[in-house]
Coordinates of C-alpha atoms and ligand atoms in Angstrom, one line a residue:
M1 CA -45.1 -29.2 0.3
T2 CA -42.1 -27.7 -1.5
A3 CA -39.1 -26.5 0.5
A4 CA -39.1 -22.8 1.2
P5 CA -37.1 -21.0 -1.4
T6 CA -34.0 -19.5 0.2
N7 CA -31.3 -17.4 -1.0
L8 CA -29.7 -14.0 -0.2
A9 CA -27.9 -15.7 2.7
G10 CA -30.5 -18.3 3.5
L11 CA -33.6 -16.1 3.9
D12 CA -37.0 -17.8 3.6
L13 CA -38.0 -15.6 0.7
R14 CA -41.7 -16.4 0.7
A15 CA -42.0 -15.6 4.4
E16 CA -39.9 -12.4 4.0
I17 CA -42.0 -11.2 1.0
D18 CA -45.2 -11.9 3.1
R19 CA -43.8 -9.9 6.0
L20 CA -42.8 -7.0 3.7
R21 CA -46.1 -6.9 1.9
R22 CA -47.9 -6.5 5.2
E23 CA -45.4 -4.0 6.6
K24 CA -45.5 -1.8 3.5
N25 CA -49.2 -2.2 2.7
A26 CA -48.3 -3.6 -0.7
V27 CA -50.2 -5.6 -3.2
I28 CA -48.4 -8.0 -5.5
L29 CA -49.8 -8.2 -9.1
A30 CA -48.5 -10.9 -11.4
H31 CA -49.0 -11.6 -15.1
Y32 CA -49.7 -15.2 -16.1
Y33 CA -46.3 -15.4 -17.8
Q34 CA -44.5 -15.0 -14.5
R35 CA -42.5 -17.9 -12.9
P36 CA -44.8 -20.2 -10.9
E37 CA -43.2 -19.3 -7.6
I38 CA -44.2 -15.6 -8.2
Q39 CA -47.7 -16.5 -9.4
D40 CA -48.1 -18.6 -6.2
L41 CA -47.6 -15.7 -3.9
A42 CA -49.3 -12.9 -5.9
D43 CA -52.4 -11.3 -4.5
Y44 CA -53.8 -11.1 -8.1
I45 CA -52.9 -12.9 -11.3
G46 CA -54.3 -11.7 -14.6
D47 CA -54.1 -10.5 -18.1
S48 CA -53.1 -7.0 -19.0
L49 CA -56.6 -5.6 -18.8
E50 CA -57.4 -7.3 -15.5
L51 CA -54.1 -6.1 -13.9
S52 CA -54.7 -2.5 -15.1
R53 CA -58.0 -2.5 -13.5
K54 CA -56.6 -4.0 -10.3
A55 CA -53.9 -1.4 -10.2
A56 CA -56.5 1.4 -10.6
A57 CA -58.8 0.0 -7.9
S58 CA -56.3 -1.1 -5.3
D59 CA -56.1 0.7 -2.0
A60 CA -52.6 -0.5 -1.2
E61 CA -49.8 2.1 -0.9
V62 CA -47.4 0.0 -2.9
I63 CA -48.0 -2.0 -6.1
A64 CA -45.3 -4.6 -6.7
F65 CA -45.8 -5.3 -10.4
C66 CA -44.5 -8.7 -11.4
G67 CA -44.7 -8.3 -15.2
V68 CA -43.0 -6.1 -17.7
K69 CA -42.2 -2.4 -17.8
F70 CA -45.2 -1.3 -19.9
M71 CA -47.5 -3.0 -17.4
A72 CA -45.9 -1.3 -14.3
E73 CA -46.0 2.0 -16.2
T74 CA -49.7 1.5 -16.9
A75 CA -50.3 0.9 -13.1
K76 CA -48.5 4.2 -12.4
I77 CA -50.4 6.1 -15.0
L78 CA -53.7 4.9 -13.5
A79 CA -52.6 5.1 -9.8
P80 CA -50.1 8.0 -9.6
E81 CA -50.4 8.3 -5.8
K82 CA -49.1 4.8 -5.3
T83 CA -45.5 3.6 -5.2
V84 CA -45.1 1.2 -8.1
I85 CA -42.1 -1.1 -8.1
L86 CA -41.0 -3.5 -10.8
P87 CA -38.6 -6.3 -9.6
D88 CA -36.3 -5.9 -12.6
V89 CA -36.2 -2.6 -14.4
N90 CA -34.9 -4.3 -17.6
A91 CA -38.1 -6.3 -18.0
G92 CA -39.1 -4.8 -21.4
C93 CA -41.0 -6.1 -24.3
S94 CA -40.1 -6.6 -28.0
L95 CA -43.3 -4.9 -29.1
E96 CA -42.4 -1.8 -27.1
D97 CA -38.9 -1.9 -28.6
A98 CA -40.3 -2.2 -32.1
C99 CA -42.2 1.1 -31.8
P100 CA -39.9 4.1 -31.0
P101 CA -42.1 7.2 -30.2
E102 CA -40.4 9.5 -32.7
A103 CA -41.0 7.0 -35.6
F104 CA -44.6 6.4 -34.4
K105 CA -45.2 10.2 -34.2
A106 CA -44.0 10.6 -37.8
F107 CA -46.2 7.7 -39.0
R108 CA -49.2 9.3 -37.4
A109 CA -48.3 12.7 -39.0
A110 CA -48.2 11.0 -42.4
H111 CA -51.7 9.7 -41.9
P112 CA -53.7 12.6 -40.4
D113 CA -57.1 11.1 -41.2
H114 CA -56.4 8.0 -39.2
I115 CA -56.9 7.5 -35.5
A116 CA -54.4 5.4 -33.6
L117 CA -55.7 2.3 -31.9
T118 CA -52.7 1.0 -30.0
Y119 CA -51.9 -2.2 -28.2
I120 CA -51.1 -1.7 -24.5
N121 CA -47.7 -3.4 -25.2
C122 CA -46.0 0.0 -25.9
S123 CA -44.2 2.8 -24.1
T124 CA -45.9 5.5 -22.2
E125 CA -44.8 8.0 -24.9
V126 CA -46.6 5.9 -27.6
K127 CA -49.7 5.7 -25.4
A128 CA -49.6 9.5 -25.2
L129 CA -49.5 9.7 -29.0
S130 CA -52.5 7.3 -29.3
D131 CA -56.2 7.8 -29.3
I132 CA -57.4 4.5 -27.7
I133 CA -55.4 1.7 -26.1
V134 CA -56.5 -1.9 -26.4
T135 CA -55.5 -5.2 -24.8
S136 CA -56.0 -8.6 -26.4
S137 CA -59.0 -9.1 -24.2
S138 CA -60.7 -5.8 -25.0
A139 CA -59.7 -5.2 -28.7
E140 CA -62.7 -6.8 -30.2
T141 CA -65.2 -4.9 -28.0
I142 CA -63.4 -1.7 -28.6
L143 CA -63.0 -2.1 -32.4
A144 CA -66.7 -2.9 -32.7
Q145 CA -67.5 0.6 -31.4
I146 CA -65.4 2.4 -34.0
P147 CA -67.4 3.2 -37.2
R148 CA -66.4 1.1 -40.2
D149 CA -65.5 4.2 -42.3
Q150 CA -63.0 5.5 -39.7
K151 CA -59.5 5.0 -40.9
I152 CA -57.3 3.4 -38.2
I153 CA -53.6 2.9 -37.6
F154 CA -53.0 -0.2 -35.4
G155 CA -49.7 -0.7 -33.7
P156 CA -47.3 -2.1 -32.6
D157 CA -48.3 -5.7 -33.0
R158 CA -48.9 -6.6 -36.7
H159 CA -50.1 -10.1 -35.9
L160 CA -52.9 -8.9 -33.4
G161 CA -53.8 -6.1 -35.9
G162 CA -53.8 -8.6 -38.8
Y163 CA -56.0 -11.0 -36.9
L164 CA -58.5 -8.3 -36.1
N165 CA -58.4 -7.1 -39.7
R166 CA -59.2 -10.6 -41.0
K167 CA -61.8 -11.5 -38.4
F168 CA -63.7 -8.2 -38.6
D169 CA -63.0 -7.4 -42.3
R170 CA -61.3 -4.1 -41.5
D171 CA -58.2 -2.6 -43.2
M172 CA -56.3 -1.0 -40.4
L173 CA -52.8 0.2 -41.3
L174 CA -50.4 -2.1 -39.3
W175 CA -47.2 -1.1 -37.6
P176 CA -44.6 -3.8 -38.3
G177 CA -43.9 -5.0 -34.7
V178 CA -43.9 -8.5 -33.4
C179 CA -43.6 -10.4 -30.1
I180 CA -40.4 -12.4 -30.3
V181 CA -42.0 -15.1 -28.1
H182 CA -45.1 -15.8 -30.2
E183 CA -43.1 -15.3 -33.4
A184 CA -41.0 -18.3 -32.5
F185 CA -43.7 -21.0 -32.7
S186 CA -43.1 -23.4 -35.6
E187 CA -46.0 -24.5 -37.8
T188 CA -44.1 -27.7 -38.8
E189 CA -43.6 -28.7 -35.2
L190 CA -47.1 -27.7 -34.3
L191 CA -48.5 -30.0 -37.0
K192 CA -46.2 -32.8 -35.7
L193 CA -47.6 -32.3 -32.2
K194 CA -51.2 -32.3 -33.4
A195 CA -50.5 -35.6 -35.2
Q196 CA -49.2 -37.1 -32.0
H197 CA -52.3 -35.9 -30.1
P198 CA -55.2 -36.4 -32.4
G199 CA -58.2 -34.5 -31.3
A200 CA -56.4 -32.2 -28.9
P201 CA -57.5 -28.6 -29.6
V202 CA -55.0 -25.7 -30.0
A203 CA -55.5 -22.5 -28.1
A204 CA -53.5 -19.5 -29.4
H205 CA -52.8 -15.9 -28.3
P206 CA -53.5 -13.4 -31.1
E207 CA -49.9 -12.3 -31.0
C208 CA -49.1 -15.5 -32.9
P209 CA -48.4 -15.2 -36.7
P210 CA -51.3 -16.3 -39.0
H211 CA -49.6 -19.7 -39.8
I212 CA -50.1 -20.6 -36.1
I213 CA -53.6 -18.9 -35.7
D214 CA -54.8 -20.9 -38.8
H215 CA -54.4 -24.1 -36.7
A216 CA -56.1 -22.8 -33.6
D217 CA -59.5 -23.9 -32.3
Y218 CA -59.5 -20.9 -30.0
V219 CA -57.8 -17.5 -30.1
G220 CA -57.8 -15.2 -27.2
S221 CA -56.0 -13.3 -24.4
T222 CA -54.2 -15.1 -21.6
S223 CA -57.3 -15.1 -19.4
G224 CA -59.4 -16.1 -22.4
I225 CA -57.1 -19.1 -23.1
L226 CA -57.3 -20.1 -19.4
G227 CA -61.1 -19.9 -19.5
Y228 CA -61.1 -22.1 -22.6
A229 CA -58.9 -24.6 -20.8
K230 CA -61.3 -24.8 -17.9
Q231 CA -64.1 -25.7 -20.3
L232 CA -62.1 -28.3 -22.2
P233 CA -64.2 -31.4 -22.9
G234 CA -61.2 -33.6 -23.7
D235 CA -58.1 -34.3 -21.6
T236 CA -55.3 -32.6 -23.7
L237 CA -54.8 -29.0 -24.8
I238 CA -52.0 -27.6 -27.0
V239 CA -51.2 -24.1 -25.7
A240 CA -49.7 -21.6 -28.2
T241 CA -48.6 -18.8 -25.9
E242 CA -45.9 -18.3 -23.3
P243 CA -45.7 -21.6 -21.4
H244 CA -45.8 -20.2 -17.8
I245 CA -49.6 -19.8 -18.1
I246 CA -49.7 -23.6 -18.0
H247 CA -49.0 -23.4 -14.3
Q248 CA -52.5 -22.0 -13.7
M249 CA -54.1 -24.7 -15.9
E250 CA -52.4 -27.5 -14.0
L251 CA -53.5 -26.0 -10.7
A252 CA -57.1 -25.7 -11.9
L253 CA -57.3 -29.0 -13.8
P254 CA -54.8 -31.4 -12.3
G255 CA -56.1 -34.4 -14.3
K256 CA -55.6 -32.9 -17.7
T257 CA -52.6 -32.5 -20.0
F258 CA -51.4 -29.1 -21.3
I259 CA -48.6 -29.1 -23.9
G260 CA -46.8 -25.9 -24.9
A261 CA -46.6 -25.4 -28.7
P262 CA -43.0 -25.9 -29.8
G263 CA -40.5 -23.7 -31.4
A264 CA -38.4 -24.6 -34.5
D265 CA -36.2 -27.0 -32.4
G266 CA -39.3 -29.0 -31.4
N267 CA -38.9 -27.6 -27.8
C268 CA -41.2 -25.0 -26.2
N269 CA -38.4 -23.5 -24.1
C270 CA -37.6 -20.9 -26.8
N271 CA -41.0 -19.5 -26.1
I272 CA -40.3 -18.4 -22.6
C273 CA -40.5 -14.6 -22.5
P274 CA -37.0 -13.5 -21.6
Y275 CA -38.3 -10.2 -20.2
M276 CA -40.9 -11.7 -17.9
A277 CA -38.3 -14.3 -16.7
L278 CA -36.1 -11.5 -15.4
N279 CA -38.3 -11.2 -12.3
T280 CA -37.3 -13.6 -9.6
L281 CA -38.3 -14.1 -5.9
E282 CA -35.0 -12.6 -4.8
K283 CA -35.6 -9.4 -6.9
L284 CA -39.2 -9.1 -5.7
Y285 CA -37.9 -9.4 -2.1
L286 CA -35.3 -6.7 -2.7
A287 CA -37.8 -4.4 -4.5
L288 CA -40.2 -4.7 -1.6
R289 CA -37.5 -4.2 1.0
D290 CA -35.9 -1.1 -0.6
L291 CA -38.9 0.2 -2.6
T292 CA -36.8 0.3 -5.7
P293 CA -36.7 0.1 -8.8
Q294 CA -39.7 2.5 -8.8
V295 CA -41.6 3.7 -11.8
H296 CA -41.7 7.5 -12.3
I297 CA -43.5 9.3 -15.1
E298 CA -43.4 13.0 -15.8
E299 CA -46.9 14.4 -15.0
S300 CA -47.8 15.9 -18.4
L301 CA -46.7 12.7 -20.2
R302 CA -48.7 10.7 -17.7
L303 CA -51.9 12.7 -18.3
A304 CA -51.5 12.4 -22.0
A305 CA -51.1 8.6 -21.8
K306 CA -54.0 8.4 -19.3
T307 CA -56.4 9.8 -21.9
S308 CA -56.0 6.9 -24.2
L309 CA -56.0 4.4 -21.3
D310 CA -59.1 5.9 -19.8
R311 CA -60.8 5.5 -23.2
M312 CA -59.9 1.8 -23.2
L313 CA -61.3 1.3 -19.7
E314 CA -64.6 3.0 -20.6
M315 CA -64.9 1.2 -24.0
A316 CA -63.9 -2.2 -22.6
S317 CA -66.5 -2.1 -19.8
G318 CA -68.2 -5.5 -19.6
S319 CA -65.3 -7.3 -21.1
V320 CA -63.4 -8.1 -17.9
G321 CA -63.5 -11.7 -16.9
R322 CA -64.6 -12.7 -20.4
G323 CA -61.1 -11.9 -21.5
D324 CA -61.2 -13.1 -25.0
L325 CA -61.4 -12.3 -28.6
G326 CA -63.8 -15.1 -29.1
A327 CA -63.6 -18.4 -31.0
R328 CA -62.1 -18.0 -34.5
S329 CA -64.8 -17.7 -37.1
Ligands
13P1 P1 -52.6 -10.6 -22.3 O1 -53.2 -9.2 -22.2 O2 -53.4 -11.5 -23.1 O3 -52.3 -11.1 -20.9 O4 -51.2 -10.4 -23.1 C1 -50.1 -9.7 -22.6 C2 -48.9 -10.1 -23.3 O5 -47.8 -9.5 -23.2 C3 -48.9 -11.2 -24.2 O6 -47.7 -11.5 -24.7
SF4_2 FE1 -43.7 -8.6 -24.9 FE2 -44.0 -10.9 -26.1 FE3 -43.0 -10.9 -23.6 FE4 -45.6 -10.4 -24.0 S1 -44.5 -12.3 -24.4 S2 -44.2 -9.2 -22.7 S3 -45.5 -9.3 -26.0 S4 -42.1 -10.0 -25.5

């Protein structure tokens, strides 16, 4: 049993968060990239699609979203009557930053015969300018429903878009955004690691660049990677995504070894998402206590963004729980 985490003048933060969640009728949603101590007390842990669905279906009055801003905004878009709080308002995403709405609007206007298929890792404004949203666990199912002769803009993640183009022989126009976390994996260091662990498969998130994906035995969303780990025949897995997901693997499979793929310095610490890491138990406690920072979205913007998110939820039906783009062909 680990000691109760205390701070803010010696409070037992876990007990206080439990008390506040009951008092405020709050549900705590956490992404797999959150710190282990946050994952351990969350009501639900999941990938972006699963957490969107949980937010939409929850009957709690308050959603404490332990993830990044675009995820908390998605919860508010889908559940406007609920109070949505994000422990740290600065928890952004490099993909969102790479796609300013004005530039995206101009890009769309320059390609009027294209529809915009957009990764959920973007601002509410960009969602409102898009036709259909996808997550990494729903992209394949959704793309398969779009006729092959339909021209498509895919943003903001050029690596996910490029992976889909290669796998499904499409030629979507790609917005040039990247995730700084997945971009930091080193092919040279990955090859060294594979040589040290012969036979250990590599599971990679599709936000990884192609030189990492090319060495992957499995490519999928966070929940897809977790599912792959649970079926692992061997005893070691190399994990090419944000390393906090390894916490769930170690809980589910205590006898196995999970190794985070390294960055250029041979260490995987440079692959910790700096935005996800902003959320702490202290900030979660304060957010629940004071119901701030809250997510607010102007109603006409919310409705415009909801249209593309609703299309995702309809078109993705049946993909929840499978949570993957499938094995690389
Ligand atoms: P998932 O939908 O696979 O959880 O991905 C979210 C994300 O931000 C990955 O960097
Ligand atoms: Fe954004 Fe990358 Fe962090 Fe995911 S891991 S939230 S894509 S910066």
